[in-house]
Structure formats: C-alpha cells, structure tokens
Amino acid sequence: MSNRIFLPLVIALALAVPFFTANTYFHHLMVLWMLFSLLALSLNVIIGYIGELSFGHAAFFGIGAYTAAIVGMNFGLAGIPGLLLAAVMAGLFGFVIGYVSLRIVGPQFAILTLGFGSIIYTITNYWVDLTRGPMGISNIQPLGLWGEGGVALTGARGYYYLTLFLVIAFAYACHALLNSRTGRAFIATRENAPLAASLGIDVFRIKLLGFVVATAVAGVAGAVYAHYLTVITPDVMSLQYVAALIIMVIVGGRGTIAGPIIGALIYVVLLELLRALGPLRLVIFAALLTASVIFLPGGIVSLWRRLTGEETKPREAAE
Amino acid sequence: MNHGRARCSARPSPDWGEPVDYIVLAQQIANGLVNGMTYVLIATGLTLVFGVLHIINFAHGEFYMLGAFFTYFAAQLLGLDYISAAVVATLAVAALGILANRLFFWPLRREHEFTILLSSLGLALLLTNGGELLFGADPKYVDSPFADSIVQAGQLVVTQQRVLIFVVGAVILLALNLFIRHSRMGKMMRATAQNPEGAALTGVNIRQVYTVTFVLACGLAALAGALVGPTAMIFPTVGSWAVLKGFIVVILGGLGSIPGALIGGLSLGVIEALAGGYISLGFAQAIGYAIIIIVLLWRPQGLFGTARRT
Amino acid sequence: MNAETILSVAGLTKAFGGLTAVKDVDLELNRGEILGVIGPNGAGKTTFFNVIAGSMPPTAGTVHFKGTDCTGMRADRMARLGMTRTFQITSLFPALSVIENVRAATYRFTKTGWISSILRNGAWRDEEAAVDRAAIEALEFVDLAHRADANAEALSYGEQRRLEIAIAIAAKPDLLLLDEPAAGMNPEEGQRLVAMIRGIRDTGISILLVEHHMRVVMGVCDRVAVIDHGEKIADGKPADVVNNPDVIRVYLGREAVNA
C-alpha cells in the first residue's frame, strides 16, 4: 500500500505550503483551488458515482453563497450556523429539484438540471429586494465562529486551512462511501440500474441521496466563498461556472477522488497562466474538455494509471 | 438574457382597473407568436437532431449566434443587401454543420451518450468564446430594410421584419415537413430515427443521414439568427440564450417531435409575451422554466414525446 | 395457502392492448422446490416471469410471496422481501471487477450506511467482513473465485452467466427466479448449470425457472408447469408432464416440427 506513505506526505505538504511563501496572492490561489476542489468533488458524486450529468451544479453553489451572505447581513449569523444553513438550504433545493428531475435519466436529466439552474439564476437576477439583483451583494462580513464578534477568519491563509480541512473531510467521506453499502448501491445504480433494482436497491432514492449530498456540499463551498471574497454576484451561477465545474471533473477524472482535485488545480493554474490571453483562455478550456472527452475519457488520473502500468480497474462510467 | 426583446414593439402597461383591452391583448399575442416562431425555428433543429440521431446538441444555439453574425458580416464586409446576406449566412452555417458533424458528432456515435453531450458542450464553449474573440464582445445590430417599416392590420402594429420572421418560418417548416415526408432522404432519416441498426442493414447510408440532419439543423438555427438579428442586439453569448429557449420548447413539446416543437414554441412565445405584458419582465423570463417543471411533473415525457424514466 | 407455500399466483392475467400474453394462470411454489415453467417460444413465459418479478404490473390476478400480497410491487421492494432474479440477456456490472459485482449484491441483507463507513465503527467492520464472506462464498459456488479480480466484461460468455448466478445468490434470497439461464449454453455447460441449480436449492433457496431447454428443465425440476398461448395447460412431475398428450401436442409436437 503505497497510499499509506503517499497520502500523509501529500497532506503534510498541503499543510506546509502556505509557509513556503508570504505572497498572499499565492495563498489566494490556494484558497480558490481548495474551493473548486470541494465543488468538483461534490459534482463528482453526481457525475462519477450516481452516473448522471448535472448542468445545474453552480446554482447550488450560488444558493449557498447567497444564503450565507443574506443571513450573515440580516441576522449576524456569519459563523458555523451560517455554513450549516447554507448547506441545508442548498440541500433542500437539491432535494426538490432532484425529486422532480431524477425521474428522468440520461441527457434529458442534464437538460432539466440546466433549466432549473437557469431558473435560479434568473430569479437571483430579478429578485432585487432579496438579492440586490445583478449588482450582487458586497461587504459580506468575514467568517467567524458563531457570527459577529469574537474570532473572525481574515486573510487567505486562514481560509486556506479551513477549505483544506473541508476538502480532506469530504474526500475522506467519498473514500469511505466507496467502501460502504450506500456507495456500492451508487455504483451499482450507475453501472446497471435494472440489475441494481433486482438486488433490492431503490434506484430513485439512491440517486436522490447522492444528489442532495452533492448539492449540500456545494452550498457549503458557496458559503465559504461568499465570506472569503466578501462579494457575490449572480454570475457565480452562470453557465461559465457550470461548464468550469464539469471541465474540472471530466478533465481530472470522474469517479475518482484525486481526479476532481487535480482538475480544479489545472483550472486554477491555467486561468492564472493564461490571464493575458483574455477570452482565448476559455477557448483553450473548451478545447481541453473536448480533447479529454474524446481522447482521455478517464481524465488525467487514468493517464497516471496508464503510465505506472497499474492494472486499470475503471471506476468511470462505462463507455 | 434579454435578447429578443430589445427592439420589440411597445409593451403597453397593464391596466387592471379597466376591462381587458382587447387591442392590447391581440398585440401581445401577435408579438408572442412572432417570438414563438423564432423559438420554433431554433427548437426544430434541436429536436430533429435528437429525433433522428438521438444526440442532444448543446452547441445548437451557437449556430443561431453564427447565423446572426454571419448575416451582419456578409452585409458589412461583402456589401450584400439584407436578404442576400441572410441567405449566404444560412448556407455558410449549414456548411459548418457538416464540419461540426465530422469533427464532433460522427466520430463519437458509438460512445456513451454522455461523451457526445460533453463534446457538444465543448463545441458550444469553443464557438461562444471563439466568437467573442473574433467578433468582439460588444453588441451589434443587423441592418434590415424591413426593421423600421411597419405593417398595420386594423389597430395591430407589427414591423415588416417581424412579419417576415413569421412568414419565412412558416414556409420553411412546411418545406421541411414535405422533405421529411416525401423525399428519399427524409424516408432514410425516419428509418434511422426508428432503428439505426435496422436502417443501416437495409441500405440506409447512415453517414449521409448524419450529414443531412446536421446541415438542416444548423441551417434552421442560422436562419432563425439571420431573421431575428435585425430585431435585437446580437452578441457572442446569445447562443446559450437560444439553446435554453430551444430546450424549454423541446421539453415542452417532447424531444424528437417536430409538431411538438411547433406547438411548444408558439405557446412559449405567447405565454412569455402575456406574462411580460401583464405581470413582469422578470417573470416572463422565468415562466418558461416554470412551465416545463409543471409539464414534466404531469407528463414526464413532454406533451408529445417520450423520455426514458428510472 | 399453506405454510409450505412460498409463492402463490392466482388468476394472473397480462394483456397488452388486445393481446393477452398471460391468461388466468394459477401457480404455487413450495419452499425448497424447483419449479420449471416451460412453453414454446411466444407462449407468454417471459411476460409471466416479468409480472412476477415486478418488472410490469399484471392486468388482473394476484401474486403472494411469503404470505405478503406483492401484486404489481416494484422490483426493488420485491427483492428486499427476498425474491431476486436473473435476466434473459446477460446483465452484469461490466466495468466492475468480478468480486465487486458480487459485493454489490449484498445490499438487501446489509444495514450499515455511509455514516458508519466514515466512522469505521464495529458494525461497519463486521458487516464488511460479512459482505466479503458472502461474496467469496458465492464466487466459490459458481467456481469463479479464481477470477475475482478480473473485470466482468473480460469474462467468457459461460463465466458471465455463472457470475450472474453468483450475483443472484450473494443476495441470499428465499426465492430465486431464473430467466432462461441455459440460453446460449452448450450441453456441457448445461449439465454444469443443472448441478449448480440443485446446489442452490440445497442451501435452502426455492427456485422458479423459466426455460425452454427441455433437458435442463427435465433434469433439474421437481415440478414443471407448461404454458401455451398464455394459459397453463399442465402442472406436475416432469415424468408425468412429458407424457401429457396436450403437452406433446402443443409443445413437443411443435418443437419436433420446428426441428
């Protein structure tokens, strides 16, 4: 088990990284990487484990962000209660939307989630009294333990450790999932739904469970994002973000844990490196997605497996 | 998200105290039918590709965007008049459909359905962002001699351009219907829609069916763009607006059903116009989505079509 | 219905529009019994099977399993009650390894969820051990333990059919429904299958078998029911059924003509 050595090493490295440099911009990029990792890992539950494509995931990120911002401003709940509320809110929306959409599977499901995402985006833009419309909400207070006053998280380093903790916790939960009865039901449903049903698995409920967990986690990521950047606009729910999240999961490697984290890293790094190129970088992302889908359906992670000559046990959706 | 309404006819404000003003109502409905015809043209291509090839083309809206921009550039750079520019643009985008099929769809036809959906998402992003790069992000107007002249019928007022949208749309749909029903290629397309393997065994050239279907679908989308261009601002991200409208119509009418696209598109146009006129603009934007949710709760396969269920 | 009856079908009818595929069939299956349902192609066997297995609701009639009315019940609830099935066309989790295929089948008798696996508590550890045991036992039973780490799609056709049986028995059902398990098998594989089915029964699982391979049915079944044009025309010991003049006429006769 090389993982026994490898994994603690990676975690130790991740903990030490902020001390290599005092460059706060670098810390900022690390926070973004971790936030996107959390989001990509949550979307991976839908794409990689229950085997459905969701084109509406950014909306749940947005719901979490707006929930945290609004309850933070109106009730002074900027701490852990706000994060929990964001998770509950996003998960609740996930439940309702999943309950309606998961009756349909395949590409139609993808379109439905796109439609729901667009509804939420549109409402956020037009419900000015609640969301301040396209201008967004600014001056969101930093994350405290229990809200205003007391210890508040400021500076990128603090947020980095918080998001790192969330990523490690959720990655571990995903790892545990795959070795559990629930996880086996996820994978069975993804691979062959009629056979899964014949073994006693309630396919609809299992998919709904995965969808709700994924959306709730996206909500937490959104809440942290809102407190960290202190500004949010409806654009966090736009199609660009939907596409970005899908690119991270697919390019990194769906159905794996390392894949989405690597995908998020590639996204953040390329976004930085190609900043000078303007709109062209999005063309490059699109090309990356297309090339990955066509030539490397297992994502970057499968490439590594191929190189190390390890026998491939594809966890990705069967092609 | 406001594309398609920017230069619409005046929208009378609601007047709840008075009895319903039938002129205003009729005007709303007329506007709605014209917008609806655009939706129909967009959705028909989408539903055709799904019905015949079982592909959901996420990039479909980008061909609408290209249709509008090509019309603009054909007029600006080649000095063509509006009608010629629209025809050139439609044909050029239809030809691009051949290329898109050869690169993004045909090679993936045996892959998992998600592969093709994702590759079409990649194509959509490529075209949107490539469009922004080439055409610039600032909005443009397509000039048309019909945009500022009006047609009056009783007290109804509609611009010539909007009449043109409706008439051309109706004629094209009729022609498409005849083509699919009676031509040899149309029969091959219907055979492929029902059973691709069986069709291939009986000598249908599947490759040709793919090409023709994409040419038709992209041409229809481009035509919609060329027609709508003069009534609204165009910008490179308009494709995602178009594909979203297309998806709503197609879900409403049922994926793969052309009559469904016709009825779904016209109804969506009228409902949006009424909601926008009598309730609020924001509501008009969201109502399409609200309707599909209700329809899907009631009939998950859409009003006319079928969808797989869990 | 007496205590020994595990499955009881009464007046079962299934019509598709004007076509009645299954017509007023009564059938009882006793605990520990192997019951074969045979009939010529198109006789309604598959429809009969699918209605019992919960794939489609019947037009009329009832199905009772272990005394519970489960007419028209969804397949997954049926499975949780203790009835699992195999499919006519090979149905596996092709991208997963053989052992993972079988482990996925233990769903119905396991309980611990995601939270336990995160906490790695005792209940989870015990259950994972039980899952592993059940999976290996099932693989050993069908003689596939040596292929445990191979991908299911890499197996030969015969191995895949055996893996399907391993999946069905790893679920530890009370009643196993087999849908044409011998389809596409050569005589040698058929013999092996007969031995395997007897072995499954010996572990206490009752079996309902739909099949048109006569040799398999006659070799393994305690009792045989014959369906023709959707109606049951005979029900009894294999030796009696083969001598039933009706059966000879509609089934064996037609087969002889076809052959």
XYZ file of C-alpha atoms in Angstrom, chain A residues 15-306:
292
model
C -0.338 21.961 5.443
C 3.152 23.361 4.957
C 2.594 25.100 1.623
C 1.428 28.498 2.976
C 4.710 28.846 4.851
C 6.834 28.482 1.706
C 5.890 31.978 0.696
C 4.375 35.060 2.260
C 2.864 36.009 -1.087
C -0.796 36.492 -0.240
C -1.796 36.248 -3.881
C -0.367 32.747 -3.915
C -2.380 31.983 -0.783
C -5.438 33.350 -2.535
C -4.920 30.955 -5.436
C -4.579 28.083 -2.982
C -7.931 29.009 -1.418
C -9.541 29.087 -4.859
C -8.030 25.696 -5.662
C -9.459 24.206 -2.469
C -12.880 25.785 -3.030
C -13.038 24.476 -6.565
C -11.793 21.095 -5.356
C -14.662 20.905 -2.891
C -17.131 21.875 -5.611
C -15.668 19.472 -8.138
C -15.679 16.643 -5.571
C -19.343 17.329 -4.868
C -20.234 17.383 -8.570
C -18.252 14.179 -8.894
C -20.748 12.458 -6.605
C -23.361 13.115 -9.283
C -21.267 12.549 -12.400
C -18.872 9.930 -11.106
C -20.882 7.934 -8.582
C -24.548 8.062 -9.487
C -23.690 8.455 -13.148
C -25.864 11.393 -14.135
C -24.734 14.648 -15.717
C -25.849 17.773 -13.883
C -25.676 21.075 -15.714
C -27.075 22.988 -12.775
C -24.478 22.494 -10.084
C -23.311 26.121 -9.998
C -26.807 27.142 -8.893
C -26.392 25.256 -5.602
C -23.026 26.896 -5.086
C -24.860 30.198 -5.601
C -27.678 29.272 -3.219
C -25.112 28.526 -0.524
C -23.285 31.782 -1.189
C -26.438 33.888 -1.128
C -27.816 32.128 1.949
C -24.629 32.812 3.857
C -24.474 36.414 2.676
C -28.109 37.160 3.459
C -28.294 35.527 6.881
C -24.894 36.994 7.688
C -26.103 40.503 6.944
C -29.618 40.281 8.275
C -29.134 38.089 11.329
C -25.436 38.389 12.025
C -25.026 34.655 11.537
C -21.680 34.609 9.791
C -20.225 31.593 11.526
C -20.760 27.879 11.595
C -24.569 28.284 11.879
C -24.475 30.231 8.607
C -22.465 27.494 6.905
C -24.885 24.839 8.140
C -27.835 26.892 6.999
C -26.231 27.283 3.577
C -25.815 23.506 3.375
C -29.411 22.913 4.454
C -30.746 25.483 2.003
C -28.765 24.145 -0.962
C -29.621 20.578 0.035
C -33.308 21.473 0.297
C -33.279 22.940 -3.193
C -31.330 19.873 -4.275
C -33.992 17.643 -2.788
C -36.878 19.372 -4.535
C -35.088 19.673 -7.874
C -33.705 16.145 -7.658
C -37.111 14.797 -6.713
C -38.595 16.278 -9.855
C -35.708 15.689 -12.260
C -34.361 12.294 -11.261
C -37.492 10.599 -12.567
C -35.857 11.157 -15.912
C -32.354 9.923 -16.649
C -29.629 10.494 -19.214
C -29.309 13.593 -21.398
C -32.828 14.721 -20.574
C -31.844 14.904 -16.916
C -28.865 17.046 -17.844
C -31.140 19.476 -19.679
C -33.601 19.588 -16.806
C -30.884 20.495 -14.337
C -29.745 23.153 -16.787
C -33.291 24.519 -16.812
C -33.518 24.565 -13.016
C -30.112 26.204 -12.767
C -31.284 28.872 -15.188
C -34.457 29.486 -13.187
C -32.438 30.067 -10.045
C -30.024 32.297 -11.953
C -32.905 34.306 -13.424
C -34.680 34.681 -10.088
C -31.466 35.802 -8.433
C -31.076 38.454 -11.109
C -34.617 39.753 -10.835
C -35.478 39.426 -7.137
C -33.720 42.661 -6.325
C -35.255 43.069 -2.855
C -33.641 39.895 -1.621
C -30.521 39.517 -3.730
C -29.833 43.086 -4.876
C -30.092 41.808 -8.442
C -27.232 41.859 -10.928
C -25.184 44.200 -8.719
C -24.767 41.424 -6.208
C -24.077 41.681 -2.500
C -20.891 43.288 -1.248
C -19.347 43.883 2.161
C -20.151 40.391 3.380
C -18.507 40.005 6.761
C -15.681 37.524 7.280
C -16.397 34.109 8.690
C -16.485 33.970 12.477
C -17.042 31.050 14.780
C -20.556 31.947 15.889
C -21.219 35.056 13.943
C -20.284 38.644 14.522
C -17.761 39.478 17.187
C -15.260 37.035 18.568
C -12.769 35.261 16.363
C -13.191 36.020 12.708
C -11.305 34.423 9.865
C -9.366 37.011 7.902
C -6.587 36.599 5.406
C -6.159 33.965 2.785
C -4.053 31.680 4.964
C -6.862 31.110 7.430
C -9.343 30.408 4.663
C -6.847 28.080 3.066
C -6.718 25.907 6.179
C -10.491 25.949 6.512
C -11.039 24.910 2.902
C -8.223 22.370 3.047
C -9.922 20.822 6.055
C -13.247 20.717 4.213
C -11.652 19.116 1.148
C -9.854 16.477 3.209
C -13.001 15.738 5.193
C -15.173 15.385 2.106
C -12.552 13.422 0.186
C -12.379 11.030 3.124
C -16.172 10.773 3.169
C -16.098 9.898 -0.533
C -13.435 7.305 0.076
C -15.479 5.799 2.901
C -18.555 5.892 0.690
C -16.978 3.589 -1.867
C -16.404 1.012 0.863
C -19.926 1.118 2.162
C -23.285 -0.382 1.377
C -24.526 3.012 0.183
C -21.534 3.501 -2.090
C -21.924 0.060 -3.627
C -25.546 0.950 -4.316
C -24.420 4.198 -6.008
C -22.012 2.363 -8.268
C -24.454 -0.460 -8.997
C -27.094 2.103 -9.968
C -24.628 3.877 -12.225
C -23.481 0.696 -13.921
C -26.774 -1.120 -14.434
C -29.937 0.310 -12.917
C -32.317 -2.611 -13.684
C -29.883 -5.108 -12.162
C -29.403 -2.834 -9.143
C -33.175 -2.717 -8.656
C -33.379 -6.514 -8.886
C -30.959 -6.652 -5.943
C -33.189 -4.511 -3.755
C -31.686 -1.104 -4.449
C -34.228 1.698 -4.726
C -32.574 3.394 -7.677
C -34.512 6.643 -7.413
C -33.842 7.073 -3.696
C -30.158 6.303 -4.079
C -29.797 8.862 -6.847
C -31.705 11.406 -4.820
C -29.451 10.792 -1.826
C -26.335 11.363 -3.926
C -27.833 14.467 -5.483
C -28.812 16.010 -2.139
C -25.417 15.339 -0.559
C -23.664 16.826 -3.580
C -25.823 19.955 -3.576
C -25.474 20.475 0.187
C -21.686 20.305 -0.064
C -21.783 22.748 -2.977
C -23.800 25.022 -0.685
C -21.066 24.924 1.981
C -18.461 25.766 -0.657
C -20.623 28.690 -1.769
C -20.960 29.998 1.786
C -17.216 29.916 2.391
C -16.676 31.559 -0.991
C -19.058 34.401 -0.109
C -17.393 35.096 3.235
C -13.950 34.848 1.721
C -14.438 37.152 -1.271
C -16.975 39.354 0.637
C -18.667 39.994 -2.733
C -21.011 37.808 -4.752
C -22.989 38.395 -7.917
C -25.456 36.140 -9.740
C -22.639 35.332 -12.157
C -21.425 32.553 -9.843
C -24.435 30.624 -11.143
C -23.837 31.362 -14.804
C -23.193 28.812 -17.495
C -19.477 29.650 -17.405
C -19.245 28.254 -13.882
C -21.372 25.251 -14.730
C -19.008 24.499 -17.592
C -15.928 25.135 -15.464
C -17.059 22.605 -12.842
C -17.829 19.993 -15.472
C -14.425 20.594 -17.061
C -12.684 20.043 -13.699
C -14.436 16.750 -13.072
C -14.099 15.368 -16.598
C -10.556 16.539 -17.303
C -9.352 15.422 -13.874
C -11.113 12.060 -13.954
C -14.692 11.355 -12.961
C -15.463 8.730 -10.383
C -12.104 9.185 -8.650
C -11.143 11.307 -5.668
C -7.828 12.637 -6.952
C -9.355 13.489 -10.344
C -11.595 16.424 -9.390
C -8.883 17.880 -7.119
C -6.349 17.716 -9.950
C -8.954 19.080 -12.348
C -9.512 22.059 -10.037
C -5.745 22.633 -9.856
C -5.440 22.594 -13.641
C -8.309 25.043 -13.910
C -6.909 27.495 -11.366
C -3.347 27.299 -12.706
C -4.348 27.677 -16.354
C -6.682 30.529 -15.504
C -3.694 32.322 -13.952
C -1.104 31.443 -16.567
C -3.390 32.387 -19.420
C -4.770 35.537 -17.845
C -3.105 37.678 -20.505
C -4.914 35.824 -23.260
C -8.378 37.088 -22.324
C -11.238 35.232 -23.997
C -8.786 32.869 -25.671
C -8.209 31.014 -22.401
C -11.836 29.950 -22.368
C -11.357 28.622 -25.878
C -8.430 26.653 -24.525
C -10.576 25.266 -21.696
C -13.214 24.239 -24.181
C -10.591 22.519 -26.314
C -9.264 20.802 -23.199
C -12.721 19.480 -22.340
C -13.372 18.258 -25.858
C -9.965 16.658 -26.200
C -10.317 14.978 -22.824
C -13.770 13.629 -23.633
C -12.608 12.236 -26.961
C -9.086 11.039 -26.230
C -8.933 10.554 -22.464
C -12.386 9.667 -21.158
C -10.909 8.613 -17.811
C -9.286 12.021 -17.334
C -5.751 12.885 -16.229
C -5.925 10.318 -13.440
C -6.313 7.484 -15.923
C -3.200 8.730 -17.693
C -1.203 8.351 -14.496
C -2.574 4.844 -14.029
C -1.639 4.000 -17.571
